[in-house]
C-alpha positions as MATLAB code, in Angstrom:
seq = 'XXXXXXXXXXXXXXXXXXXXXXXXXXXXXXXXXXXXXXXXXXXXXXXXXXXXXXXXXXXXXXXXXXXXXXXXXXXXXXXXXXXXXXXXXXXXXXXXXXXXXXXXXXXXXXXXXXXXXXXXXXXXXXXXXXXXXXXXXXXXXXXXXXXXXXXXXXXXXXXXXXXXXXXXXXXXXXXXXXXXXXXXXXXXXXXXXXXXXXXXXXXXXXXXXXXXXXXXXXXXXXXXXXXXXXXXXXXXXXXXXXXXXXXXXXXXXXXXXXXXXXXXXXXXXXXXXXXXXXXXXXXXXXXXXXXXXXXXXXXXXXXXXXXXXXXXXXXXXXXXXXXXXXXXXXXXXXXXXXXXXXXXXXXXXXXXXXXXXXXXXXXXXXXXXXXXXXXXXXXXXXXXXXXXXXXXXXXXXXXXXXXXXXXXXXXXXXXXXXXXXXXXXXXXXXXXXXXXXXXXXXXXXXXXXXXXXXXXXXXXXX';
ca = [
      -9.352    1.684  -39.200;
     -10.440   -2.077  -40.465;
     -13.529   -3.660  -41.140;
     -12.533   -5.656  -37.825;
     -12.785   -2.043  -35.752;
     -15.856   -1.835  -37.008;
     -17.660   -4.790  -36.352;
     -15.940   -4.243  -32.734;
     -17.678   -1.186  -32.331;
     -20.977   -1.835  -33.811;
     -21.126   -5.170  -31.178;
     -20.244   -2.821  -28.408;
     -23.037   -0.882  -29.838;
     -25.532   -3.644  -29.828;
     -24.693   -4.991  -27.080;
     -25.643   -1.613  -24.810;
     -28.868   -1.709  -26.889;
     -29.737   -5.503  -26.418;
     -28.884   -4.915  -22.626;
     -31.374   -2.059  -21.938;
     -34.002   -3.934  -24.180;
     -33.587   -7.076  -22.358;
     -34.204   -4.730  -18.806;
     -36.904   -2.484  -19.740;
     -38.909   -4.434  -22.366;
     -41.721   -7.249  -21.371;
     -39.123   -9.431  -20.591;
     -38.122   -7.252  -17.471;
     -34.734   -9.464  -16.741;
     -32.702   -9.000  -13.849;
     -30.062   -6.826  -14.348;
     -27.382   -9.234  -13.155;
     -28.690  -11.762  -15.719;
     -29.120   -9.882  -18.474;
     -25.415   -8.750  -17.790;
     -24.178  -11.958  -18.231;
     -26.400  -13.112  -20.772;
     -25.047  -10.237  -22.469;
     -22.056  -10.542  -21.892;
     -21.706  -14.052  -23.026;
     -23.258  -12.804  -26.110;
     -20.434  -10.520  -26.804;
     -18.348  -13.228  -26.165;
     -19.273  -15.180  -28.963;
     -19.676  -12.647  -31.167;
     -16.340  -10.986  -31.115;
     -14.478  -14.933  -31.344;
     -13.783  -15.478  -28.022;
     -13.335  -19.546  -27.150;
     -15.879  -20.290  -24.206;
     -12.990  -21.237  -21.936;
     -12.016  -17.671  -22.110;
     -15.419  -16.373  -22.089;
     -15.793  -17.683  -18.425;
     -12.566  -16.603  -17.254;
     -13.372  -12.955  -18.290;
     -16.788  -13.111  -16.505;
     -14.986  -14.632  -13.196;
     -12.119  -12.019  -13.459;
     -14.239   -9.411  -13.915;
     -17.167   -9.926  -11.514;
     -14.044  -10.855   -8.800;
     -12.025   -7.930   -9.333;
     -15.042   -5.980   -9.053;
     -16.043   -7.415   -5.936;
     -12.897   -6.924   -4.612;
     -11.966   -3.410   -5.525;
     -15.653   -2.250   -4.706;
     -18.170   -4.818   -2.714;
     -16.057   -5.652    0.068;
     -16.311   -1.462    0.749;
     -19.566   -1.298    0.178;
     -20.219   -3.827    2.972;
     -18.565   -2.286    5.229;
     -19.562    1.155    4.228;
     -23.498   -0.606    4.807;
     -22.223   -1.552    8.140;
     -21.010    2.076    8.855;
     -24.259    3.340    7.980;
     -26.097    0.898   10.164;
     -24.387    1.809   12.690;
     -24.815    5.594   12.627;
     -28.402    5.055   11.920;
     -29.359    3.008   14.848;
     -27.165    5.855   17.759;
     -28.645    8.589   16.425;
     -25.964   10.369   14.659;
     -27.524   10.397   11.132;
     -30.590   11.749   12.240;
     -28.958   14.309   14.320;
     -26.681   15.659   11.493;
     -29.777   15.605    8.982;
     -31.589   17.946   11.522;
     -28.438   19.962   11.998;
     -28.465   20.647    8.297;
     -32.091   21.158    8.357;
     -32.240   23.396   10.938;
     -29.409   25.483    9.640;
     -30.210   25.655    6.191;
     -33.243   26.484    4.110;
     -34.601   24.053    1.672;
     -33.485   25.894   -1.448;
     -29.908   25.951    0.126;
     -29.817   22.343    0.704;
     -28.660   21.134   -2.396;
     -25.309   23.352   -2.088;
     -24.962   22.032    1.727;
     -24.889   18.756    0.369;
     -22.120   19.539   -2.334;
     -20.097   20.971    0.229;
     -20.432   18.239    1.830;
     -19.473   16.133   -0.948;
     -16.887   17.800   -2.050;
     -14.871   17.853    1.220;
     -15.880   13.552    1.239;
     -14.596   13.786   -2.332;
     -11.021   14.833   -2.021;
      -9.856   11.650   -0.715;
     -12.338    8.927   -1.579;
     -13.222    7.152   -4.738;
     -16.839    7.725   -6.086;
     -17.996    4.720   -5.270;
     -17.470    4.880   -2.005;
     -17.574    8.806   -0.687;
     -21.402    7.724   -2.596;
     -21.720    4.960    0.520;
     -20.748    6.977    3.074;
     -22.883   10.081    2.332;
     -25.961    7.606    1.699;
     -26.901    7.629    5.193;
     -27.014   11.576    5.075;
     -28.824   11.813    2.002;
     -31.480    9.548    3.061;
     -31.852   10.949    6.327;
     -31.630   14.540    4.634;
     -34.238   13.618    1.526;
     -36.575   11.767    4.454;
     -37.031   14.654    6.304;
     -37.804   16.785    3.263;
     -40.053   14.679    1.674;
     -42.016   15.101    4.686;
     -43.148   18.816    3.673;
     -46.497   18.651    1.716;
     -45.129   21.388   -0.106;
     -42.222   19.843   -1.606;
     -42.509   18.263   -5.276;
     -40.794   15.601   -7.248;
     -38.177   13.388   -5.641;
     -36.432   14.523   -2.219;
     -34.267   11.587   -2.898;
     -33.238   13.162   -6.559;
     -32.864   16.589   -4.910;
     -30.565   15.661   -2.175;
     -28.850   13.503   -4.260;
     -27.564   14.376   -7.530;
     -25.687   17.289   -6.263;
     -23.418   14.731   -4.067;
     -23.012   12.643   -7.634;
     -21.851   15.546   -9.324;
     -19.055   16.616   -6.569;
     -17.872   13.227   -6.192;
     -17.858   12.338  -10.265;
     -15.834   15.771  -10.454;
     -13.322   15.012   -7.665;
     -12.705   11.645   -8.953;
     -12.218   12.436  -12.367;
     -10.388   15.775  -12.420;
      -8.361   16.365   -9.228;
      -5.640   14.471   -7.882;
      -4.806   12.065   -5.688;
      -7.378   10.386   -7.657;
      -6.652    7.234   -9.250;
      -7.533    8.653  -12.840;
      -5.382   12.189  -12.837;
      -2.776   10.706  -10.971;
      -2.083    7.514  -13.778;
      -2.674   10.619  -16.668;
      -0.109   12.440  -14.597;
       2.155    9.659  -14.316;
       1.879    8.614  -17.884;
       2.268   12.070  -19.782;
       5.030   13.565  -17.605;
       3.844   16.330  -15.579;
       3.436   17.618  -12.300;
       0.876   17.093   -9.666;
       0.700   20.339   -8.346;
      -0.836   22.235  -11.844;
      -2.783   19.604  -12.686;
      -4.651   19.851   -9.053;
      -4.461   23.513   -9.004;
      -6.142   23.265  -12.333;
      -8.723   20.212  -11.523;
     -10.342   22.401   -8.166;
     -10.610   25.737  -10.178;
     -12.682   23.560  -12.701;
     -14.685   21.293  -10.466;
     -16.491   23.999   -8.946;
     -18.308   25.467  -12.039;
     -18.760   21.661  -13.286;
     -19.947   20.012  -10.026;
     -22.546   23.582   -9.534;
     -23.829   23.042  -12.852;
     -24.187   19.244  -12.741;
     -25.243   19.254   -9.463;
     -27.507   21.851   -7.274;
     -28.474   23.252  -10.784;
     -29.506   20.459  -12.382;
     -30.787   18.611   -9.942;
     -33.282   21.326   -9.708;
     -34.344   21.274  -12.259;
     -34.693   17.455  -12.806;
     -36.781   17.033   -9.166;
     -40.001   17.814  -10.260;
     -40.137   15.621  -12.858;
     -39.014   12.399  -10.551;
     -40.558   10.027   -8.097;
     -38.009    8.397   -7.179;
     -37.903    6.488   -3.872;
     -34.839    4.144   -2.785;
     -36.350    0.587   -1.473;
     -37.640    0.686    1.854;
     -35.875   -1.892    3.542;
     -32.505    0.075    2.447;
     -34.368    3.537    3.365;
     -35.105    1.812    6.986;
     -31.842    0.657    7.360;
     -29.767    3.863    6.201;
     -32.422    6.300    8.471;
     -33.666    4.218   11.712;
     -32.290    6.238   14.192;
     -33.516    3.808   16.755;
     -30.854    3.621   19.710;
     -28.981    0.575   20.032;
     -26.158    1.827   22.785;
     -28.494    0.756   25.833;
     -29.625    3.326   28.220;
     -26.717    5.906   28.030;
     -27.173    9.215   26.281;
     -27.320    9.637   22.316;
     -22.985   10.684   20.912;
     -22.304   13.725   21.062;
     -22.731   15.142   17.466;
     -18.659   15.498   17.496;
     -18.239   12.358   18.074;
     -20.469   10.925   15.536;
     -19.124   12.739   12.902;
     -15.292   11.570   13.349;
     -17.120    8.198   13.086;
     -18.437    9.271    9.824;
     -15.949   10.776    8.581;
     -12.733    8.701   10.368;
     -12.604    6.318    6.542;
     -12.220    9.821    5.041;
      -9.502   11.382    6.883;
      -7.469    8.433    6.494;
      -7.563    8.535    2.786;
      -6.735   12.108    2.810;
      -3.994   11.246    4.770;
      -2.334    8.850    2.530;
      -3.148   11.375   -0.069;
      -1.268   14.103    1.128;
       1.344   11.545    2.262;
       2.072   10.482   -1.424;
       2.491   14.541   -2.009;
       4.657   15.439    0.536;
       7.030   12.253    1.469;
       9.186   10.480   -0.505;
       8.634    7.265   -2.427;
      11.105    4.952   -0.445;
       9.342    6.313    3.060;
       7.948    4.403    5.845;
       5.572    6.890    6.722;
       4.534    6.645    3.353;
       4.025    3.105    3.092;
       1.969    3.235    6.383;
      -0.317    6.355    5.211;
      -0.770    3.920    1.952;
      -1.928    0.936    4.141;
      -4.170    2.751    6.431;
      -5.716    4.900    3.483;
      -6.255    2.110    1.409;
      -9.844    2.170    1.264;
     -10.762   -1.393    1.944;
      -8.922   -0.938    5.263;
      -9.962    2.753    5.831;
     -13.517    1.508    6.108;
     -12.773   -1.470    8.217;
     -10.753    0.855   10.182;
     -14.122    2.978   10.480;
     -16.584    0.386   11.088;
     -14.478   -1.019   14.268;
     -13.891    2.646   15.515;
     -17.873    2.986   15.402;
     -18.588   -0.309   16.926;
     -16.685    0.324   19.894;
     -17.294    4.290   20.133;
     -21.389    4.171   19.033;
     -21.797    0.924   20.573;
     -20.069   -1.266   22.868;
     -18.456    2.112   24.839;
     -22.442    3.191   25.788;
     -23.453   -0.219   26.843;
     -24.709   -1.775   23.390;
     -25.331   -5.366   23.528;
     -23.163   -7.140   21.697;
     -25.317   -9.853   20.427;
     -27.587   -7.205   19.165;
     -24.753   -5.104   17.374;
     -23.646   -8.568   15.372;
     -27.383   -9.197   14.337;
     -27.976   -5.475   13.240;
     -24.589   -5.415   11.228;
     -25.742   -8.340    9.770;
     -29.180   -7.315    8.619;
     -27.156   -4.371    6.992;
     -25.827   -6.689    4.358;
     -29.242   -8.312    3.263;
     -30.652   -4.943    1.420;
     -27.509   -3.991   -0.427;
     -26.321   -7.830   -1.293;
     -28.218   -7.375   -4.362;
     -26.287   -4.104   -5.122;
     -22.841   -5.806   -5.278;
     -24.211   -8.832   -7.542;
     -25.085   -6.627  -10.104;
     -22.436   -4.386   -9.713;
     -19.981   -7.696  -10.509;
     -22.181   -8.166  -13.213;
     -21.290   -4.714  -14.617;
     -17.637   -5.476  -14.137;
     -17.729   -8.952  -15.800;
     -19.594   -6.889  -18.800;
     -17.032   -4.631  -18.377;
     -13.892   -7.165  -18.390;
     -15.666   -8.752  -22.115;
     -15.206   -5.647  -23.511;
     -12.093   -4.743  -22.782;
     -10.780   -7.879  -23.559;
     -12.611   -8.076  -27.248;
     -10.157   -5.165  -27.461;
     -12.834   -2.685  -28.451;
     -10.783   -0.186  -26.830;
      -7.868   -0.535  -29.860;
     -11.098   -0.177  -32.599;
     -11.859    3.169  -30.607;
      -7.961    4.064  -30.947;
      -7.709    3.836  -34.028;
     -10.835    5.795  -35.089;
      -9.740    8.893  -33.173;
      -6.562    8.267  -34.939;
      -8.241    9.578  -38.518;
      -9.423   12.820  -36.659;
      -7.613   16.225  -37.231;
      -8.472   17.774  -33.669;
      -6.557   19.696  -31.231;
      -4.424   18.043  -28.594;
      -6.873   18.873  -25.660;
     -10.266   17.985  -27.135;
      -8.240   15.255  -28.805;
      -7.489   13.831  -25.078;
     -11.168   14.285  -24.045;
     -12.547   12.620  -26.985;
     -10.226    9.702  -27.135;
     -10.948    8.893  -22.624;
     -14.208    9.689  -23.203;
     -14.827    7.327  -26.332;
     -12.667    4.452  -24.399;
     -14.871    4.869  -21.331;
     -17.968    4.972  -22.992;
     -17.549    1.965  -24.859;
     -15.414   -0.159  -22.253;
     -17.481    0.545  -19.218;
     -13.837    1.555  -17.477;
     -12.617    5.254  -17.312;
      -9.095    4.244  -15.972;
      -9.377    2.081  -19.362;
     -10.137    5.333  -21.184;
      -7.623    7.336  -18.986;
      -4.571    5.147  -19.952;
      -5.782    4.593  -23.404;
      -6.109    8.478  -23.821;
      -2.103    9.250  -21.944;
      -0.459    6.437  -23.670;
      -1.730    7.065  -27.180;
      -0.688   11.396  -26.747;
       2.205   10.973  -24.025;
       4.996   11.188  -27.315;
       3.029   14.432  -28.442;
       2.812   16.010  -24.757;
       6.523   15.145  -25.245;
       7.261   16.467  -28.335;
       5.569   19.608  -28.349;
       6.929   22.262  -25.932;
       3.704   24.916  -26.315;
       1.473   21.814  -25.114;
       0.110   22.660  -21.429;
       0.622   18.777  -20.452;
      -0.840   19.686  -17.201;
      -4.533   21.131  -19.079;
      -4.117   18.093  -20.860;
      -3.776   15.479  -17.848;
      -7.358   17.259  -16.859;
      -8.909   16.962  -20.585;
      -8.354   13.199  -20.535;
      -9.505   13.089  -16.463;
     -12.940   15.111  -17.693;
     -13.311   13.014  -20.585;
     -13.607    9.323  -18.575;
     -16.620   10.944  -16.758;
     -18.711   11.372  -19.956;
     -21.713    9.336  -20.254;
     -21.561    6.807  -17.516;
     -24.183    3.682  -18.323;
     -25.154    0.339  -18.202;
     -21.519   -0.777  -18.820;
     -20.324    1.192  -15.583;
     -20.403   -0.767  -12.127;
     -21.336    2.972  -10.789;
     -23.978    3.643  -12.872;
     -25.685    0.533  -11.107;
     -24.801    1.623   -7.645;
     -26.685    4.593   -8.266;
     -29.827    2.866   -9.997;
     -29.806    0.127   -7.407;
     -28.790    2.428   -4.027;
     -31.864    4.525   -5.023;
     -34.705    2.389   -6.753;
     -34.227    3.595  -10.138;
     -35.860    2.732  -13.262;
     -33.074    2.435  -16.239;
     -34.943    5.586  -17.632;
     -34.355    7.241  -14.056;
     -30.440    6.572  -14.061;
     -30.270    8.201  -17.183;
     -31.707   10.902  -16.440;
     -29.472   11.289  -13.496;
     -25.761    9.745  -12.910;
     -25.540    9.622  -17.328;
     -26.619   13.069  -17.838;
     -25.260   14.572  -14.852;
     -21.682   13.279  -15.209;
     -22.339   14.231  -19.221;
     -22.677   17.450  -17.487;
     -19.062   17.313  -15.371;
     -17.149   16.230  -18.329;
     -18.504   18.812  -20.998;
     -17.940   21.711  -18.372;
     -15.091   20.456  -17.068;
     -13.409   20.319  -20.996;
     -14.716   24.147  -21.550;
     -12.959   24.764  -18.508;
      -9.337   23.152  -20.105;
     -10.139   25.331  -23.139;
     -10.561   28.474  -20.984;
      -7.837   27.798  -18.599;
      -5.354   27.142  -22.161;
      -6.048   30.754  -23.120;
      -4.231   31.840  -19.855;
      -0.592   31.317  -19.208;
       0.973   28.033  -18.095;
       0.916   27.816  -14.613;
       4.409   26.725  -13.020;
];
């Protein structure tokens, strides 16, 4: 490790530090500037020429955008549109009605972990954000219920969809581990469910227990309004039918899980493959949703068209602040990468003596933590161990697909375009988003790595 590494790491370092300050202090800067600012600053200070300052910000920010804020748009529109038939309400009663309040934390995970198997994290979090609003207004209505309904409601669907995403294929992250070291997708999933459940109970319904009380958080009105209306915009025909509204909700999902079980089952060179890729991808999953909504929820019970434009349109204005400063956590993101402060954190874990599991965790979750990416800590983490995993016969390559998948989920912050979605979506304080997406996907990864250690004890599966 050189004295370069070093100053690498201790500017990554700073750079967190001088972010938060520049948020919380007296200064009180908009997050999206003091991303750049910071960013910029990093920039500089790791010998980057300005030219190629600006093109990581622009990279960044766009790819960003383009992998996340064009779904969250339409995932906003989606929501808009359940709110304003009915259907949210109806299902937030249904749960309700069926459930007792103590039990509605694990309804929720259920619920999220079903939304979870297919969809990213960022955005199963946008399409159950209608039902946790819906579900956390409702509660908060009881005089007898203390702390944050929002927090309560909440962090249990963070924790299932953090666990899904990072543990349990067809995810992005296990698959490119899987892919990388070797192995087989059927261990490593039959592995990755056995350990999200302990993980996302612990990190979610648990926690977030135990965290309520001591929260008051509230998301801003104007996006509580939107996401939990329930005014009826299809005319004078009856509400959907509760079936019907929750295909709508659920229609983006399906066709992920689709595609997902496609790229199990069917062969790479397949058509139907190719198809079950195009309509899964999410981008076009959601669009696919939205338009299926529109004409089931809306034009199909006499909606007026005009009307349905405007009120998709007023769906953007609350969360178009959300997606800036998400692309400002992706340019942030992009200037560390590209300062190559992932290589500094490869060659630290190089001088440690640790096992080949906890190596894999530490090395994802060190590259994740200090890049703002986990797929950057997830291929950091395969590529540095994939000649060991290939070397050594007693390694369980599968167990160690899932260390490296548990270890990108460890201490999501400021550097992380989700740990912004979750601060912005729900009218957090910095302090607040700590508290909850950091320390509850702190929670996934550590459980989820005592899990690996547990499951190695066993024999190899397959």
């Amino acid at each position: 490790m050189s004295s370069f590494d070093t100053q690498l790491l201790l500017i990554a370092l700073a750079s967190v530090l001088v972010l938060v300050a520049l948020i919380v202090s007296r200064i009180r800067l908009h997050p999206l500037l003091a991303l750049l600012v910071v960013s910029i600053g990093v920039g500089f200070a790791t010998g980057m020429a300005p030219g190629e300052i600006v093109k990581n910000l622009t990279n960044g920010a766009g790819k960003t955008l383009g992998a996340v804020g064009v779904v969250i748009a339409l995932g906003a529109m989606l929501g808009k549109i359940l709110a304003d038939s009915g259907t949210t309400e109806r299902l937030a009663s249904a749960i309700l009605q069926r459930t007792s309040e103590r039990m509605i934390p694990w309804a929720m995970t259920l619920v999220a972990f079903v939304i979870g198997i297919p969809m990213f994290f960022e955005v199963g979090l946008v399409v159950m954000l209608p039902l946790i609003f819906s579900v956390a207004r409702k509660l908060e209505s009881n005089e007898r219920f203390k702390g944050s309904a929002y927090v309560y409601v909440g962090v249990p669907v963070i924790a299932a969809l953090a666990a899904m995403h990072g543990m349990v294929p067809p995810h992005p992250g296990p698959l490119t581990a899987i892919a990388t070291l070797h192995t087989t997708v059927g261990p490593t999933m039959l592995y990755g469910f056995l350990a999200v459940i302990p993980a996302m109970v612990l990190g979610g319904p648990l926690y977030g227990a135990f965290i309520t009380p001591r929260m008051s958080t509230r998301p801003d009105a104007a996006l509580l309004e939107q996401f939990t209306s329930g005014k009826k915009e299809g005319g004078e025909g009856s509400a959907p039918s509760i079936g019907m509204g929750v295909l709508c909700a659920l229609l983006p999902a399906l066709l992920m899980l689709v595609h997902a079980l496609a790229e199990v089952l069917l062969p790479k060179d397949s058509g139907l493959l190719h198809a079950a890729a195009f309509l899964g991808n999410p981008l076009v999953a959601m669009l696919l949703g939205v338009v299926f909504a529109s004409i089931t929820l809306g034009y199909l019970r006499g909606a007026d068209a005009e009307k349905l434009r405007d009120a998709l349109g007023q769906s953007l204005k609350p969360i178009a602040g959300i997606m800036l400063i998400i692309a400002g956590g992706g340019a942030f993101q992009q200037i560390l990468a590209s300062a190559k402060v992932g290589d500094a954190i490869v060659h630290m874990t190089q001088q440690f003596a640790l096992p080949p599991l906890v190596l894999g965790w530490m090395i994802a979750m060190l590259l994740s933590v200090s890049t703002g990416s986990a797929t950057v800590g997830i291929v950091g983490a395969a590529g540095l161990l994939a000649p060991l995993a290939a070397s050594d016969p007693s390694l369980n390559v599968p167990l160690l697909a899932l260390a490296i998948g548990c270890g990108s989920l460890f201490f999501n912050y400021a550097n992380h375009a989700g740990f912004w979605m979750v601060k912005e979506s729900f009218g957090m304080s910095m302090g607040e988003a700590t508290k909850t997406i950091t320390v509850v996907q702190s929670i996934v990864s550590f459980v989820g790595l005592l899990m690996v250690l547990l499951f190695n004890l066993l024999p190899k599966l397959g």
